[in-house]
mmCIF file of C-alpha atoms in Angstrom:
data_model
loop_
_atom_site.group_PDB
_atom_site.id
_atom_site.type_symbol
_atom_site.label_atom_id
_atom_site.label_comp_id
_atom_site.label_asym_id
_atom_site.label_seq_id
_atom_site.Cartn_x
_atom_site.Cartn_y
_atom_site.Cartn_z
ATOM 1 C CA UNK A 1 77.184 -9.737 -61.989
ATOM 2 C CA UNK A 2 73.704 -11.199 -62.396
ATOM 3 C CA UNK A 3 71.855 -11.492 -65.691
ATOM 4 C CA UNK A 4 74.104 -9.881 -68.338
ATOM 5 C CA UNK A 5 71.027 -8.499 -70.115
ATOM 6 C CA UNK A 6 69.854 -6.642 -67.009
ATOM 7 C CA UNK A 7 71.233 -3.836 -64.883
ATOM 8 C CA UNK A 8 73.474 -6.197 -62.886
ATOM 9 C CA UNK A 9 76.733 -5.388 -64.713
ATOM 10 C CA UNK A 10 76.035 -1.663 -64.361
ATOM 11 C CA UNK A 11 75.166 -1.612 -60.653
ATOM 12 C CA UNK A 12 78.077 -3.927 -59.802
ATOM 13 C CA UNK A 13 80.600 -1.720 -61.614
ATOM 14 C CA UNK A 14 79.180 1.431 -60.046
ATOM 15 C CA UNK A 15 79.224 -0.169 -56.598
ATOM 16 C CA UNK A 16 82.841 -1.384 -56.660
ATOM 17 C CA UNK A 17 83.926 2.031 -57.902
ATOM 18 C CA UNK A 18 82.740 3.506 -54.584
ATOM 19 C CA UNK A 19 85.453 4.094 -51.991
ATOM 20 C CA UNK A 20 83.143 2.943 -49.168
ATOM 21 C CA UNK A 21 82.980 -0.502 -50.805
ATOM 22 C CA UNK A 22 86.709 -0.842 -51.489
ATOM 23 C CA UNK A 23 87.462 0.332 -47.931
ATOM 24 C CA UNK A 24 85.580 -2.596 -46.381
ATOM 25 C CA UNK A 25 86.465 -5.470 -48.702
ATOM 26 C CA UNK A 26 88.410 -6.727 -51.719
ATOM 27 C CA UNK A 27 85.727 -6.827 -54.460
ATOM 28 C CA UNK A 28 85.783 -9.779 -56.859
ATOM 29 C CA UNK A 29 83.340 -9.454 -59.764
ATOM 30 C CA UNK A 30 82.380 -12.833 -61.201
ATOM 31 C CA UNK A 31 81.284 -12.314 -64.791
ATOM 32 C CA UNK A 32 82.425 -11.603 -68.314
ATOM 33 C CA UNK A 33 85.404 -9.241 -68.587
ATOM 34 C CA UNK A 34 84.592 -8.031 -72.091
ATOM 35 C CA UNK A 35 81.002 -7.146 -71.282
ATOM 36 C CA UNK A 36 82.068 -5.488 -68.036
ATOM 37 C CA UNK A 37 84.801 -3.513 -69.819
ATOM 38 C CA UNK A 38 82.265 -2.283 -72.376
ATOM 39 C CA UNK A 39 79.922 -1.192 -69.592
ATOM 40 C CA UNK A 40 82.749 0.538 -67.708
ATOM 41 C CA UNK A 41 83.675 2.538 -70.816
ATOM 42 C CA UNK A 42 80.036 3.465 -71.427
ATOM 43 C CA UNK A 43 79.664 4.605 -67.822
ATOM 44 C CA UNK A 44 83.039 6.427 -67.921
ATOM 45 C CA UNK A 45 84.114 4.800 -64.667
ATOM 46 C CA UNK A 46 87.638 5.767 -63.666
ATOM 47 C CA UNK A 47 88.525 2.517 -61.946
ATOM 48 C CA UNK A 48 91.129 -0.106 -62.812
ATOM 49 C CA UNK A 49 90.571 -3.867 -62.629
ATOM 50 C CA UNK A 50 92.756 -6.950 -62.310
ATOM 51 C CA UNK A 51 91.481 -9.803 -64.501
ATOM 52 C CA UNK A 52 91.827 -13.484 -63.596
ATOM 53 C CA UNK A 53 90.509 -16.478 -65.495
ATOM 54 C CA UNK A 54 88.780 -19.489 -64.013
ATOM 55 C CA UNK A 55 91.894 -21.666 -64.056
ATOM 56 C CA UNK A 56 93.933 -19.047 -62.164
ATOM 57 C CA UNK A 57 94.162 -18.694 -58.385
ATOM 58 C CA UNK A 58 92.916 -15.443 -56.910
ATOM 59 C CA UNK A 59 95.620 -13.442 -55.111
ATOM 60 C CA UNK A 60 95.351 -12.946 -51.327
ATOM 61 C CA UNK A 61 95.016 -9.216 -52.003
ATOM 62 C CA UNK A 62 94.992 -6.792 -54.906
ATOM 63 C CA UNK A 63 95.252 -3.044 -55.309
ATOM 64 C CA UNK A 64 92.305 -3.034 -57.709
ATOM 65 C CA UNK A 65 88.906 -4.744 -57.872
ATOM 66 C CA UNK A 66 89.210 -8.180 -59.465
ATOM 67 C CA UNK A 67 87.202 -9.479 -62.406
ATOM 68 C CA UNK A 68 86.925 -13.272 -62.348
ATOM 69 C CA UNK A 69 86.409 -13.899 -66.054
ATOM 70 C CA UNK A 70 84.367 -16.959 -67.031
ATOM 71 C CA UNK A 71 84.363 -16.229 -70.770
ATOM 72 C CA UNK A 72 80.902 -17.787 -71.065
ATOM 73 C CA UNK A 73 79.183 -15.183 -73.233
ATOM 74 C CA UNK A 74 79.412 -16.054 -76.896
ATOM 75 C CA UNK A 75 78.002 -13.543 -79.335
ATOM 76 C CA UNK A 76 76.107 -10.331 -78.646
ATOM 77 C CA UNK A 77 73.981 -9.917 -75.522
ATOM 78 C CA UNK A 78 71.176 -7.436 -76.108
ATOM 79 C CA UNK A 79 70.394 -5.294 -73.031
ATOM 80 C CA UNK A 80 66.828 -5.631 -71.842
ATOM 81 C CA UNK A 81 66.091 -8.854 -73.716
ATOM 82 C CA UNK A 82 65.200 -12.018 -71.828
ATOM 83 C CA UNK A 83 67.158 -15.000 -73.158
ATOM 84 C CA UNK A 84 68.279 -18.490 -72.265
ATOM 85 C CA UNK A 85 71.909 -17.693 -73.050
ATOM 86 C CA UNK A 86 71.899 -14.803 -70.569
ATOM 87 C CA UNK A 87 70.117 -16.946 -67.968
ATOM 88 C CA UNK A 88 72.643 -19.763 -68.360
ATOM 89 C CA UNK A 89 75.557 -17.319 -67.998
ATOM 90 C CA UNK A 90 74.018 -15.852 -64.838
ATOM 91 C CA UNK A 91 73.619 -19.353 -63.366
ATOM 92 C CA UNK A 92 77.259 -20.149 -64.117
ATOM 93 C CA UNK A 93 78.372 -17.010 -62.252
ATOM 94 C CA UNK A 94 76.483 -18.255 -59.196
ATOM 95 C CA UNK A 95 78.029 -21.718 -59.503
ATOM 96 C CA UNK A 96 81.502 -20.182 -59.759
ATOM 97 C CA UNK A 97 80.882 -18.066 -56.660
ATOM 98 C CA UNK A 98 79.932 -21.146 -54.645
ATOM 99 C CA UNK A 99 83.040 -22.962 -55.911
ATOM 100 C CA UNK A 100 85.239 -20.051 -54.810
ATOM 101 C CA UNK A 101 83.606 -20.031 -51.361
ATOM 102 C CA UNK A 102 84.128 -23.773 -51.054
ATOM 103 C CA UNK A 103 87.804 -23.338 -51.939
ATOM 104 C CA UNK A 104 88.212 -20.568 -49.373
ATOM 105 C CA UNK A 105 89.128 -18.058 -52.087
ATOM 106 C CA UNK A 106 86.318 -15.676 -51.137
ATOM 107 C CA UNK A 107 84.504 -15.127 -47.845
ATOM 108 C CA UNK A 108 81.018 -14.024 -48.881
ATOM 109 C CA UNK A 109 78.780 -13.530 -51.910
ATOM 110 C CA UNK A 110 76.730 -10.479 -52.912
ATOM 111 C CA UNK A 111 74.562 -11.234 -55.924
ATOM 112 C CA UNK A 112 73.210 -8.905 -58.596
ATOM 113 C CA UNK A 113 69.690 -9.609 -59.933
ATOM 114 C CA UNK A 114 68.773 -12.539 -62.154
ATOM 115 C CA UNK A 115 65.675 -13.147 -64.262
ATOM 116 C CA UNK A 116 63.752 -16.256 -63.247
ATOM 117 C CA UNK A 117 62.379 -17.003 -66.725
ATOM 118 C CA UNK A 118 65.797 -16.503 -68.345
ATOM 119 C CA UNK A 119 67.228 -18.893 -65.753
ATOM 120 C CA UNK A 120 64.579 -21.446 -66.716
ATOM 121 C CA UNK A 121 65.248 -20.937 -70.438
ATOM 122 C CA UNK A 122 68.933 -21.516 -69.699
ATOM 123 C CA UNK A 123 68.171 -24.950 -68.257
ATOM 124 C CA UNK A 124 67.931 -24.151 -64.529
ATOM 125 C CA UNK A 125 64.577 -24.826 -62.871
ATOM 126 C CA UNK A 126 64.893 -22.776 -59.679
ATOM 127 C CA UNK A 127 62.535 -19.955 -58.641
ATOM 128 C CA UNK A 128 65.428 -17.775 -57.537
ATOM 129 C CA UNK A 129 68.852 -17.396 -55.954
ATOM 130 C CA UNK A 130 67.771 -18.742 -52.561
ATOM 131 C CA UNK A 131 66.675 -22.154 -53.762
ATOM 132 C CA UNK A 132 69.538 -22.414 -56.269
ATOM 133 C CA UNK A 133 72.186 -21.696 -53.625
ATOM 134 C CA UNK A 134 70.560 -24.144 -51.212
ATOM 135 C CA UNK A 135 70.707 -26.812 -53.930
ATOM 136 C CA UNK A 136 74.357 -26.102 -54.745
ATOM 137 C CA UNK A 137 75.395 -26.341 -51.093
ATOM 138 C CA UNK A 138 73.121 -29.206 -50.051
ATOM 139 C CA UNK A 139 71.398 -26.946 -47.514
ATOM 140 C CA UNK A 140 68.069 -28.246 -46.225
ATOM 141 C CA UNK A 141 67.147 -25.583 -43.661
ATOM 142 C CA UNK A 142 67.240 -22.152 -45.267
ATOM 143 C CA UNK A 143 65.134 -19.001 -45.472
ATOM 144 C CA UNK A 144 64.954 -15.677 -47.253
ATOM 145 C CA UNK A 145 65.543 -12.609 -45.108
ATOM 146 C CA UNK A 146 65.733 -8.865 -45.597
ATOM 147 C CA UNK A 147 67.613 -6.117 -43.806
ATOM 148 C CA UNK A 148 66.208 -2.601 -44.166
ATOM 149 C CA UNK A 149 67.758 0.045 -41.912
ATOM 150 C CA UNK A 150 66.870 -1.152 -38.363
ATOM 151 C CA UNK A 151 64.430 -3.801 -39.582
ATOM 152 C CA UNK A 152 65.231 -7.495 -40.121
ATOM 153 C CA UNK A 153 62.564 -9.815 -41.520
ATOM 154 C CA UNK A 154 62.661 -13.568 -42.218
ATOM 155 C CA UNK A 155 60.067 -15.174 -44.497
ATOM 156 C CA UNK A 156 58.160 -18.397 -43.923
ATOM 157 C CA UNK A 157 57.604 -18.761 -47.685
ATOM 158 C CA UNK A 158 58.915 -16.958 -50.755
ATOM 159 C CA UNK A 159 57.716 -16.901 -54.360
ATOM 160 C CA UNK A 160 54.492 -18.894 -54.203
ATOM 161 C CA UNK A 161 50.840 -17.981 -54.876
ATOM 162 C CA UNK A 162 49.157 -16.347 -51.903
ATOM 163 C CA UNK A 163 46.730 -19.254 -51.510
ATOM 164 C CA UNK A 164 49.679 -21.641 -51.231
ATOM 165 C CA UNK A 165 51.492 -19.301 -48.826
ATOM 166 C CA UNK A 166 48.512 -19.511 -46.457
ATOM 167 C CA UNK A 167 48.576 -23.303 -46.677
ATOM 168 C CA UNK A 168 52.260 -23.180 -45.667
ATOM 169 C CA UNK A 169 51.404 -21.480 -42.359
ATOM 170 C CA UNK A 170 52.104 -24.618 -40.343
ATOM 171 C CA UNK A 171 53.566 -25.193 -36.896
ATOM 172 C CA UNK A 172 56.547 -27.224 -38.112
ATOM 173 C CA UNK A 173 57.513 -24.576 -40.651
ATOM 174 C CA UNK A 174 57.372 -21.812 -38.048
ATOM 175 C CA UNK A 175 59.418 -23.804 -35.536
ATOM 176 C CA UNK A 176 62.099 -24.456 -38.117
ATOM 177 C CA UNK A 177 62.224 -20.804 -39.224
ATOM 178 C CA UNK A 178 62.299 -19.416 -35.684
ATOM 179 C CA UNK A 179 65.200 -21.706 -34.746
ATOM 180 C CA UNK A 180 67.062 -20.824 -37.938
ATOM 181 C CA UNK A 181 66.515 -17.093 -37.333
ATOM 182 C CA UNK A 182 67.814 -17.357 -33.769
ATOM 183 C CA UNK A 183 70.888 -19.303 -34.924
ATOM 184 C CA UNK A 184 71.713 -16.848 -37.697
ATOM 185 C CA UNK A 185 71.253 -13.776 -35.487
ATOM 186 C CA UNK A 186 73.739 -15.294 -33.045
ATOM 187 C CA UNK A 187 76.069 -15.850 -35.994
ATOM 188 C CA UNK A 188 75.692 -12.158 -36.849
ATOM 189 C CA UNK A 189 76.886 -11.168 -33.386
ATOM 190 C CA UNK A 190 73.559 -10.598 -31.587
ATOM 191 C CA UNK A 191 74.003 -12.326 -28.226
ATOM 192 C CA UNK A 192 70.366 -12.555 -27.127
ATOM 193 C CA UNK A 193 68.152 -12.189 -30.191
ATOM 194 C CA UNK A 194 64.585 -10.970 -29.623
ATOM 195 C CA UNK A 195 62.328 -12.456 -32.285
ATOM 196 C CA UNK A 196 58.754 -11.409 -33.015
ATOM 197 C CA UNK A 197 56.319 -13.425 -35.117
ATOM 198 C CA UNK A 198 53.746 -11.694 -37.300
ATOM 199 C CA UNK A 199 50.155 -12.904 -37.330
ATOM 200 C CA UNK A 200 48.547 -14.067 -40.550
ATOM 201 C CA UNK A 201 45.036 -12.697 -40.056
ATOM 202 C CA UNK A 202 43.840 -9.114 -39.402
ATOM 203 C CA UNK A 203 44.405 -7.962 -35.808
ATOM 204 C CA UNK A 204 46.007 -11.291 -34.991
ATOM 205 C CA UNK A 205 42.635 -13.007 -35.633
ATOM 206 C CA UNK A 206 40.998 -11.326 -32.572
ATOM 207 C CA UNK A 207 40.889 -14.514 -30.525
ATOM 208 C CA UNK A 208 39.691 -16.647 -33.416
ATOM 209 C CA UNK A 209 37.102 -14.199 -34.732
ATOM 210 C CA UNK A 210 38.997 -13.674 -38.005
ATOM 211 C CA UNK A 211 40.832 -16.985 -38.362
ATOM 212 C CA UNK A 212 42.309 -19.970 -36.543
ATOM 213 C CA UNK A 213 45.906 -20.171 -37.822
ATOM 214 C CA UNK A 214 47.305 -18.072 -34.967
ATOM 215 C CA UNK A 215 45.917 -20.421 -32.297
ATOM 216 C CA UNK A 216 46.317 -23.713 -34.137
ATOM 217 C CA UNK A 217 49.706 -23.272 -35.836
ATOM 218 C CA UNK A 218 51.668 -20.131 -34.943
ATOM 219 C CA UNK A 219 51.272 -19.900 -31.147
ATOM 220 C CA UNK A 220 52.177 -23.576 -30.516
ATOM 221 C CA UNK A 221 55.360 -23.084 -32.561
ATOM 222 C CA UNK A 222 56.295 -20.012 -30.522
ATOM 223 C CA UNK A 223 55.694 -21.806 -27.230
ATOM 224 C CA UNK A 224 57.713 -24.845 -28.334
ATOM 225 C CA UNK A 225 60.708 -22.694 -29.299
ATOM 226 C CA UNK A 226 60.522 -20.814 -25.999
ATOM 227 C CA UNK A 227 60.211 -23.881 -23.788
ATOM 228 C CA UNK A 228 62.377 -26.431 -25.626
ATOM 229 C CA UNK A 229 65.032 -24.151 -27.109
ATOM 230 C CA UNK A 230 65.076 -21.179 -24.738
ATOM 231 C CA UNK A 231 64.603 -18.752 -27.636
ATOM 232 C CA UNK A 232 63.381 -15.242 -26.853
ATOM 233 C CA UNK A 233 60.436 -15.296 -29.257
ATOM 234 C CA UNK A 234 56.979 -13.789 -28.869
ATOM 235 C CA UNK A 235 53.760 -13.166 -30.752
ATOM 236 C CA UNK A 236 51.884 -13.589 -32.926
ATOM 237 C CA UNK A 237 51.554 -9.833 -33.260
ATOM 238 C CA UNK A 238 49.226 -8.011 -35.605
ATOM 239 C CA UNK A 239 51.110 -7.398 -38.844
ATOM 240 C CA UNK A 240 49.928 -3.776 -39.030
ATOM 241 C CA UNK A 241 52.142 -2.795 -36.075
ATOM 242 C CA UNK A 242 54.854 -5.408 -35.498
ATOM 243 C CA UNK A 243 57.180 -4.193 -38.253
ATOM 244 C CA UNK A 244 57.062 -0.626 -36.950
ATOM 245 C CA UNK A 245 57.808 -1.875 -33.443
ATOM 246 C CA UNK A 246 60.789 -3.844 -34.727
ATOM 247 C CA UNK A 247 62.134 -0.888 -36.716
ATOM 248 C CA UNK A 248 62.070 1.156 -33.496
ATOM 249 C CA UNK A 249 64.246 -1.406 -31.722
ATOM 250 C CA UNK A 250 61.751 -3.499 -29.751
ATOM 251 C CA UNK A 251 62.726 -6.684 -31.640
ATOM 252 C CA UNK A 252 65.855 -7.832 -33.475
ATOM 253 C CA UNK A 253 63.901 -9.636 -36.195
ATOM 254 C CA UNK A 254 60.373 -10.448 -37.311
ATOM 255 C CA UNK A 255 59.278 -13.770 -38.801
ATOM 256 C CA UNK A 256 56.724 -12.981 -41.523
ATOM 257 C CA UNK A 257 54.004 -15.274 -42.869
ATOM 258 C CA UNK A 258 54.447 -14.642 -46.591
ATOM 259 C CA UNK A 259 56.420 -12.679 -49.172
ATOM 260 C CA UNK A 260 54.451 -9.453 -49.542
ATOM 261 C CA UNK A 261 53.717 -9.177 -45.836
ATOM 262 C CA UNK A 262 57.476 -8.743 -45.439
ATOM 263 C CA UNK A 263 58.266 -6.802 -48.585
ATOM 264 C CA UNK A 264 55.748 -3.987 -48.126
ATOM 265 C CA UNK A 265 57.365 -2.654 -44.908
ATOM 266 C CA UNK A 266 60.865 -3.338 -46.262
ATOM 267 C CA UNK A 267 60.322 -1.326 -49.425
ATOM 268 C CA UNK A 268 58.349 1.429 -47.713
ATOM 269 C CA UNK A 269 61.176 1.871 -45.226
ATOM 270 C CA UNK A 270 64.232 1.426 -47.471
ATOM 271 C CA UNK A 271 63.300 1.142 -51.131
ATOM 272 C CA UNK A 272 66.462 0.808 -53.215
ATOM 273 C CA UNK A 273 68.693 0.319 -50.176
ATOM 274 C CA UNK A 274 67.325 -2.830 -48.527
ATOM 275 C CA UNK A 275 69.367 -6.031 -48.705
ATOM 276 C CA UNK A 276 68.249 -9.625 -49.262
ATOM 277 C CA UNK A 277 70.045 -12.173 -47.043
ATOM 278 C CA UNK A 278 69.851 -15.963 -47.323
ATOM 279 C CA UNK A 279 69.811 -17.635 -43.912
ATOM 280 C CA UNK A 280 71.168 -21.143 -43.381
ATOM 281 C CA UNK A 281 73.891 -21.311 -46.036
ATOM 282 C CA UNK A 282 77.446 -22.321 -45.060
ATOM 283 C CA UNK A 283 78.625 -18.843 -46.137
ATOM 284 C CA UNK A 284 77.277 -15.298 -46.069
ATOM 285 C CA UNK A 285 75.113 -14.388 -49.070
ATOM 286 C CA UNK A 286 73.408 -11.042 -49.654
ATOM 287 C CA UNK A 287 71.669 -9.528 -52.653
ATOM 288 C CA UNK A 288 69.954 -6.407 -53.934
ATOM 289 C CA UNK A 289 66.254 -5.807 -53.239
ATOM 290 C CA UNK A 290 65.350 -5.214 -56.902
ATOM 291 C CA UNK A 291 65.127 -7.094 -60.179
ATOM 292 C CA UNK A 292 66.912 -6.979 -63.527
ATOM 293 C CA UNK A 293 65.033 -3.828 -64.655
ATOM 294 C CA UNK A 294 65.164 -4.759 -68.342
ATOM 295 C CA UNK A 295 63.372 -1.503 -69.210
ATOM 296 C CA UNK A 296 66.425 0.588 -68.258
ATOM 297 C CA UNK A 297 69.219 -1.937 -68.906
ATOM 298 C CA UNK A 298 72.096 -0.497 -70.909
ATOM 299 C CA UNK A 299 71.015 3.115 -70.379
ATOM 300 C CA UNK A 300 73.440 3.963 -67.571
ATOM 301 C CA UNK A 301 70.725 5.287 -65.251
ATOM 302 C CA UNK A 302 70.339 2.387 -62.800
ATOM 303 C CA UNK A 303 70.561 3.243 -59.093
ATOM 304 C CA UNK A 304 73.286 1.201 -57.400
ATOM 305 C CA UNK A 305 72.706 1.984 -53.714
ATOM 306 C CA UNK A 306 71.201 -1.444 -52.944
ATOM 307 C CA UNK A 307 74.247 -3.153 -54.495
ATOM 308 C CA UNK A 308 76.527 -1.010 -52.338
ATOM 309 C CA UNK A 309 74.565 -1.930 -49.219
ATOM 310 C CA UNK A 310 74.523 -5.629 -50.173
ATOM 311 C CA UNK A 311 78.315 -5.744 -50.549
ATOM 312 C CA UNK A 312 78.897 -3.810 -47.323
ATOM 313 C CA UNK A 313 76.524 -6.038 -45.347
ATOM 314 C CA UNK A 314 78.146 -9.192 -46.775
ATOM 315 C CA UNK A 315 81.550 -7.946 -45.634
ATOM 316 C CA UNK A 316 80.235 -6.909 -42.220
ATOM 317 C CA UNK A 317 78.416 -10.190 -41.548
ATOM 318 C CA UNK A 318 81.409 -12.192 -42.754
ATOM 319 C CA UNK A 319 83.632 -10.419 -40.245
ATOM 320 C CA UNK A 320 81.094 -10.938 -37.443
ATOM 321 C CA UNK A 321 80.712 -14.625 -38.280
ATOM 322 C CA UNK A 322 84.472 -15.052 -38.236
ATOM 323 C CA UNK A 323 84.775 -13.298 -34.874
ATOM 324 C CA UNK A 324 82.033 -15.485 -33.371
ATOM 325 C CA UNK A 325 83.822 -18.640 -34.487
ATOM 326 C CA UNK A 326 81.162 -19.678 -37.011
ATOM 327 C CA UNK A 327 82.138 -21.123 -40.358
ATOM 328 C CA UNK A 328 81.708 -18.738 -43.294
ATOM 329 C CA UNK A 329 82.896 -20.988 -46.102
ATOM 330 C CA UNK A 330 81.146 -23.854 -47.821
ATOM 331 C CA UNK A 331 82.157 -27.395 -47.071
#
């Protein structure tokens, strides 16, 4: 349910109350039952829940959404207030989700938002979900991706200063990300993925007039993946057009050079409904495209459409991965 001080509990409860969510999966909310019950009463949600504690096995199916109660909130949690206790609780929900995936009790994870500083105050030094989940599963090759309507984008780097993001534009990093993107798209049921790579510099550097990274780092990575791995990858394409081309169906995914290069088209196209996907994990993991929104936490006005889409995509990708014979549970 994300950070208990944020809008996570609210958007999760609203999402699992939707028939379109319960029609596609058996929702299991990992969190605190008392806090969730309080939120449900405040929101006047007419939905029942089955509650299970950490030492109890989840049933193979249930007529109601399940709350997996960790009982790890002690004392009052103030909505909208950043705290180490809330950050620690949020981290423990993520750890429990990974444990349940490893045990085969759940098939996929859809995460509500966490606060990075609260996570740090709680004793967890990770910049976000992606790196935390990779650590918990021992995953070395992973990447952050986003799905927004017909657009799929995979990032070379995530939450780093822009100057550092440019330094990370290196051939080896692009090769690794292109191969990972191709592998994951196959896992999602796309038989012959078409991958585009965005350029770093304006107009794709205009043959070196505006920069050298395209020629020295990006193009060699593309050629290596085409020749050695047989991947259908092309570029680098000017970033001012490639995302539009992909959204119109010319490509199945775009590899982007840095965080905001990817997030601007994602949020322009599908703000509030885009879904964050972690590539490379031994299970399917999706998340909302927004933060904890402390300014509106506890007010009952949070929009839950991204949480709905995250849960639906997790269920859909889990089914596709199962049909393609790929593992969807952690080792």
